[in-house]
mmCIF file of C-alpha atoms in Angstrom:
data_model
loop_
_atom_site.group_PDB
_atom_site.id
_atom_site.type_symbol
_atom_site.label_atom_id
_atom_site.label_comp_id
_atom_site.label_asym_id
_atom_site.label_seq_id
_atom_site.Cartn_x
_atom_site.Cartn_y
_atom_site.Cartn_z
ATOM 1 C CA GLU L 29 40.761 155.339 81.895
ATOM 2 C CA VAL L 30 42.271 152.341 79.966
ATOM 3 C CA GLN L 31 39.858 150.547 78.148
ATOM 4 C CA LEU L 32 40.099 147.424 76.144
ATOM 5 C CA VAL L 33 36.929 146.389 73.592
ATOM 6 C CA GLU L 34 37.161 142.816 71.964
ATOM 7 C CA SER L 35 34.560 142.128 68.766
ATOM 8 C CA GLY L 36 34.053 139.930 66.164
ATOM 9 C CA GLY L 37 33.226 136.818 68.250
ATOM 10 C CA GLY L 38 30.096 134.433 67.765
ATOM 11 C CA LEU L 39 28.945 131.073 66.452
ATOM 12 C CA VAL L 40 31.810 129.339 63.546
ATOM 13 C CA LYS L 41 31.598 126.065 61.875
ATOM 14 C CA PRO L 42 35.104 123.843 62.108
ATOM 15 C CA GLY L 43 37.589 124.807 59.902
ATOM 16 C CA ALA L 44 36.310 128.241 59.302
ATOM 17 C CA SER L 45 38.347 131.218 59.846
ATOM 18 C CA LEU L 46 37.607 134.625 62.469
ATOM 19 C CA LYS L 47 39.235 137.639 62.975
ATOM 20 C CA LEU L 48 38.671 139.170 66.325
ATOM 21 C CA SER L 49 39.714 142.965 66.956
ATOM 22 C CA CYS L 50 40.141 144.729 69.975
ATOM 23 C CA VAL L 51 40.148 148.843 70.195
ATOM 24 C CA ALA L 52 41.737 150.642 73.145
ATOM 25 C CA SER L 53 41.854 153.643 74.584
ATOM 26 C CA GLY L 54 43.189 156.178 77.713
ATOM 27 C CA PHE L 55 46.900 154.873 77.027
ATOM 28 C CA THR L 56 49.179 155.267 74.003
ATOM 29 C CA PHE L 57 48.676 151.840 72.251
ATOM 30 C CA SER L 58 52.004 152.029 70.282
ATOM 31 C CA ASP L 59 54.120 151.994 73.727
ATOM 32 C CA TYR L 60 52.666 148.822 74.671
ATOM 33 C CA TRP L 61 53.180 145.071 74.112
ATOM 34 C CA MET L 62 49.933 143.649 74.098
ATOM 35 C CA SER L 63 48.230 139.978 73.929
ATOM 36 C CA TRP L 64 45.615 137.696 73.924
ATOM 37 C CA VAL L 65 44.482 135.353 76.162
ATOM 38 C CA ARG L 66 41.624 132.988 75.786
ATOM 39 C CA GLN L 67 39.572 131.511 78.543
ATOM 40 C CA THR L 68 37.303 127.901 77.952
ATOM 41 C CA PRO L 69 33.940 126.947 79.225
ATOM 42 C CA GLY L 70 35.679 125.523 82.039
ATOM 43 C CA LYS L 71 37.388 128.640 83.056
ATOM 44 C CA THR L 72 41.038 127.360 82.200
ATOM 45 C CA MET L 73 43.209 130.577 81.300
ATOM 46 C CA GLU L 74 45.570 129.662 78.410
ATOM 47 C CA TRP L 75 47.797 132.559 77.133
ATOM 48 C CA ILE L 76 47.435 132.760 73.183
ATOM 49 C CA GLY L 77 50.562 135.204 72.360
ATOM 50 C CA ASP L 78 51.703 139.008 71.953
ATOM 51 C CA ILE L 79 52.675 141.131 69.582
ATOM 52 C CA LYS L 80 55.525 144.273 70.065
ATOM 53 C CA TYR L 81 54.615 147.737 70.625
ATOM 54 C CA ASP L 82 55.793 148.195 66.654
ATOM 55 C CA GLY L 83 54.207 145.204 65.345
ATOM 56 C CA SER L 84 57.928 143.727 64.453
ATOM 57 C CA TYR L 85 57.907 140.587 66.683
ATOM 58 C CA THR L 86 55.184 138.345 67.994
ATOM 59 C CA ASN L 87 55.361 134.910 70.258
ATOM 60 C CA TYR L 88 52.634 132.437 70.553
ATOM 61 C CA ALA L 89 52.032 129.414 73.097
ATOM 62 C CA PRO L 90 53.283 126.702 70.587
ATOM 63 C CA SER L 91 50.127 124.731 70.537
ATOM 64 C CA LEU L 92 48.356 127.606 68.891
ATOM 65 C CA LYS L 93 50.960 129.165 66.324
ATOM 66 C CA ASN L 94 50.013 127.660 63.259
ATOM 67 C CA ARG L 95 46.857 128.848 63.295
ATOM 68 C CA PHE L 96 46.281 131.964 65.155
ATOM 69 C CA THR L 97 47.718 135.288 63.966
ATOM 70 C CA ILE L 98 48.370 138.366 65.881
ATOM 71 C CA SER L 99 48.753 141.659 64.322
ATOM 72 C CA ARG L 100 47.918 145.227 65.271
ATOM 73 C CA ASP L 101 47.113 148.703 63.560
ATOM 74 C CA ASN L 102 48.669 151.338 65.836
ATOM 75 C CA ALA L 103 47.489 154.213 64.033
ATOM 76 C CA LYS L 104 43.668 152.505 64.705
ATOM 77 C CA SER L 105 44.695 151.567 68.469
ATOM 78 C CA THR L 106 43.469 148.514 67.524
ATOM 79 C CA LEU L 107 44.746 144.509 67.951
ATOM 80 C CA TYR L 108 43.705 141.742 65.761
ATOM 81 C CA LEU L 109 43.848 138.083 66.120
ATOM 82 C CA GLN L 110 43.144 135.713 63.327
ATOM 83 C CA MET L 111 42.007 132.591 63.578
ATOM 84 C CA SER L 112 41.968 130.043 61.031
ATOM 85 C CA ASN L 113 41.157 126.275 60.811
ATOM 86 C CA VAL L 114 38.978 126.624 63.978
ATOM 87 C CA ARG L 115 38.050 123.706 65.993
ATOM 88 C CA SER L 116 35.390 122.789 68.723
ATOM 89 C CA GLU L 117 38.323 123.183 71.399
ATOM 90 C CA ASP L 118 38.512 126.802 70.222
ATOM 91 C CA THR L 119 35.300 127.746 71.940
ATOM 92 C CA ALA L 120 36.075 129.825 74.503
ATOM 93 C CA THR L 121 35.951 133.521 75.787
ATOM 94 C CA TYR L 122 38.952 135.891 73.984
ATOM 95 C CA TYR L 123 40.570 138.464 75.892
ATOM 96 C CA CYS L 124 42.341 141.096 74.711
ATOM 97 C CA THR L 125 44.860 142.136 77.320
ATOM 98 C CA LEU L 126 47.942 144.617 78.369
ATOM 99 C CA LEU L 127 49.310 141.790 80.653
ATOM 100 C CA GLY L 128 52.140 143.892 81.715
ATOM 101 C CA ALA L 129 50.132 146.689 83.203
ATOM 102 C CA GLY L 130 47.304 144.059 84.534
ATOM 103 C CA TYR L 131 44.421 145.604 82.176
ATOM 104 C CA TRP L 132 42.014 143.217 80.650
ATOM 105 C CA GLY L 133 39.252 143.655 78.009
ATOM 106 C CA GLN L 134 35.486 142.722 78.721
ATOM 107 C CA GLY L 135 36.241 139.535 76.379
ATOM 108 C CA VAL L 136 34.429 138.385 73.396
ATOM 109 C CA MET L 137 33.021 135.072 72.874
ATOM 110 C CA VAL L 138 33.836 132.120 70.295
ATOM 111 C CA THR L 139 31.651 129.096 69.743
ATOM 112 C CA VAL L 140 32.817 126.638 67.073
ATOM 113 C CA SER L 141 29.965 124.471 66.526
ATOM 114 C CA SER L 142 28.613 122.778 63.359
ATOM 115 C CA ASP G 4 55.477 125.196 79.768
ATOM 116 C CA VAL G 5 55.887 125.833 83.620
ATOM 117 C CA VAL G 6 52.665 124.378 85.226
ATOM 118 C CA MET G 7 50.911 126.057 87.577
ATOM 119 C CA THR G 8 49.317 124.262 90.469
ATOM 120 C CA GLN G 9 46.749 126.241 92.747
ATOM 121 C CA THR G 10 45.489 124.783 95.988
ATOM 122 C CA PRO G 11 42.909 124.524 97.106
ATOM 123 C CA PRO G 12 40.256 124.327 94.007
ATOM 124 C CA SER G 13 37.859 125.875 96.306
ATOM 125 C CA LEU G 14 37.520 127.910 99.753
ATOM 126 C CA SER G 15 34.425 128.579 101.788
ATOM 127 C CA VAL G 16 35.193 131.316 104.119
ATOM 128 C CA ALA G 17 32.439 133.462 106.284
ATOM 129 C CA ILE G 18 33.174 137.018 105.961
ATOM 130 C CA GLY G 19 35.750 138.578 108.523
ATOM 131 C CA GLN G 20 37.904 135.480 108.254
ATOM 132 C CA SER G 21 41.775 135.405 106.131
ATOM 133 C CA VAL G 22 42.147 132.931 104.125
ATOM 134 C CA SER G 23 45.272 131.687 102.266
ATOM 135 C CA ILE G 24 45.824 130.357 98.269
ATOM 136 C CA SER G 25 49.088 128.343 97.452
ATOM 137 C CA CYS G 26 50.218 128.394 93.892
ATOM 138 C CA LYS G 27 53.488 126.442 93.387
ATOM 139 C CA SER G 28 55.242 126.598 90.031
ATOM 140 C CA SER G 29 56.958 123.800 88.310
ATOM 141 C CA GLN G 30 60.403 125.744 87.605
ATOM 142 C CA SER G 31 61.409 128.494 89.394
ATOM 143 C CA LEU G 32 59.721 131.956 87.924
ATOM 144 C CA VAL G 33 63.076 133.998 88.762
ATOM 145 C CA TYR G 34 63.737 135.891 85.536
ATOM 146 C CA SER G 35 67.752 136.776 84.521
ATOM 147 C CA ASP G 36 66.753 140.404 85.817
ATOM 148 C CA GLY G 37 66.398 138.915 89.167
ATOM 149 C CA LYS G 38 62.408 140.085 89.338
ATOM 150 C CA THR G 39 60.093 136.958 89.815
ATOM 151 C CA TYR G 40 56.946 137.731 87.142
ATOM 152 C CA LEU G 41 54.238 135.888 89.506
ATOM 153 C CA HIS G 42 51.181 137.600 89.426
ATOM 154 C CA TRP G 43 47.719 137.425 91.164
ATOM 155 C CA LEU G 44 44.103 138.166 89.591
ATOM 156 C CA LEU G 45 40.306 137.927 90.537
ATOM 157 C CA GLN G 46 37.756 136.857 88.345
ATOM 158 C CA SER G 47 34.419 137.814 90.226
ATOM 159 C CA SER G 48 31.277 136.262 88.862
ATOM 160 C CA GLY G 49 30.102 137.173 85.051
ATOM 161 C CA ARG G 50 33.426 140.070 85.147
ATOM 162 C CA SER G 51 36.948 139.797 83.193
ATOM 163 C CA PRO G 52 39.920 139.336 85.537
ATOM 164 C CA LYS G 53 41.371 141.719 87.478
ATOM 165 C CA ARG G 54 44.735 142.063 88.243
ATOM 166 C CA LEU G 55 45.319 142.350 92.390
ATOM 167 C CA ILE G 56 49.359 141.693 92.488
ATOM 168 C CA TYR G 57 51.979 141.510 90.744
ATOM 169 C CA GLN G 58 55.651 140.483 90.891
ATOM 170 C CA VAL G 59 54.914 138.350 93.773
ATOM 171 C CA SER G 60 53.989 141.197 96.266
ATOM 172 C CA ASN G 61 53.292 144.526 94.724
ATOM 173 C CA LEU G 62 49.835 145.424 94.798
ATOM 174 C CA ASP G 63 47.860 146.962 92.047
ATOM 175 C CA SER G 64 46.375 150.383 92.246
ATOM 176 C CA GLY G 65 43.044 151.002 94.502
ATOM 177 C CA VAL G 66 43.617 147.102 95.930
ATOM 178 C CA PRO G 67 43.128 147.007 99.773
ATOM 179 C CA ASP G 68 45.942 146.063 101.968
ATOM 180 C CA ARG G 69 44.083 143.151 103.144
ATOM 181 C CA PHE G 70 45.507 141.331 100.412
ATOM 182 C CA SER G 71 49.335 139.969 100.365
ATOM 183 C CA GLY G 72 51.299 138.103 98.173
ATOM 184 C CA THR G 73 54.494 135.857 99.095
ATOM 185 C CA GLY G 74 56.682 133.626 98.228
ATOM 186 C CA SER G 75 59.759 133.090 96.078
ATOM 187 C CA GLN G 76 61.238 130.633 93.551
ATOM 188 C CA LYS G 77 58.403 127.967 92.813
ATOM 189 C CA ASP G 78 56.182 128.696 96.428
ATOM 190 C CA PHE G 79 54.152 131.544 96.413
ATOM 191 C CA THR G 80 51.016 132.463 98.610
ATOM 192 C CA LEU G 81 48.214 134.892 98.605
ATOM 193 C CA LYS G 82 46.568 135.722 101.875
ATOM 194 C CA ILE G 83 43.646 137.746 101.858
ATOM 195 C CA SER G 84 42.396 138.946 105.666
ATOM 196 C CA ARG G 85 39.230 140.006 106.746
ATOM 197 C CA VAL G 86 37.422 138.282 103.602
ATOM 198 C CA GLU G 87 34.501 141.015 102.463
ATOM 199 C CA ALA G 88 31.473 140.114 100.067
ATOM 200 C CA LYS G 89 33.574 141.835 97.098
ATOM 201 C CA ASP G 90 36.372 139.637 97.436
ATOM 202 C CA LEU G 91 34.498 136.399 96.229
ATOM 203 C CA GLY G 92 34.873 135.125 93.131
ATOM 204 C CA VAL G 93 38.008 132.825 91.101
ATOM 205 C CA TYR G 94 41.926 133.851 91.990
ATOM 206 C CA TYR G 95 44.231 133.070 89.540
ATOM 207 C CA CYS G 96 47.955 132.986 89.726
ATOM 208 C CA ALA G 97 49.826 133.617 86.482
ATOM 209 C CA GLN G 98 53.659 133.915 85.742
ATOM 210 C CA THR G 99 55.305 135.621 82.769
ATOM 211 C CA THR G 100 58.847 134.786 83.417
ATOM 212 C CA HIS G 101 58.843 132.016 80.927
ATOM 213 C CA PHE G 102 57.057 131.695 77.656
ATOM 214 C CA PRO G 103 54.359 130.338 76.785
ATOM 215 C CA TRP G 104 52.742 132.505 80.036
ATOM 216 C CA THR G 105 50.666 130.130 81.840
ATOM 217 C CA PHE G 106 47.996 130.304 84.641
ATOM 218 C CA GLY G 107 47.159 128.206 87.656
ATOM 219 C CA GLY G 108 43.703 126.164 87.399
ATOM 220 C CA GLY G 109 42.074 128.962 89.908
ATOM 221 C CA THR G 110 40.746 128.803 93.639
ATOM 222 C CA LYS G 111 37.057 129.575 93.954
ATOM 223 C CA LEU G 112 36.421 131.260 96.912
ATOM 224 C CA GLU G 113 32.537 131.193 98.241
ATOM 225 C CA LEU G 114 30.616 131.703 101.257
ATOM 226 C CA LYS G 115 30.388 129.650 103.927
#
């Protein structure tokens, strides 16, 4: 059974940094592109970006490219999202997804507030 | 970015009725490989999204055939026949043809 378990969320102050993790199981992690998607409190879905199976290539939503970095550790079957200089509009639930196969994690909430 | 417009934003339905949800894209979703990467997701209350249909009309494993997807180019429809209580929630269309991937605004399916 495919499982994607996110962690690392919480309450952070504007301008701070935060790193989310997603541990994958139930499939060969190193064979798949992985994505991050976020959902705002108003339920709008926004794709953040994705990373190639070997970590050699990433794509990002242009509006987030300068502040968010996606990486992975295939030895640990773990996907990461490094968020820097966070803003109030980054408040959302962040999902780790195996988009091509239709699998989503349970999500982790990030709240940016002073 | 490709804008995905879903209508209606909400639907009230009685159990056993059939409903349709429309999703229109601002550009054709046909990729250079000839495939159309338009998908449908359901997010039940308090849960993470679950994909129901991929590439316009292919049902994911375990999805009942009461669900069907049709359409081409820029115009797509999700139909749910004989709605059951477990079908309630928010439906999203999503495209993975053009970067950045984008989602529709959602259609909330509620009980009448």
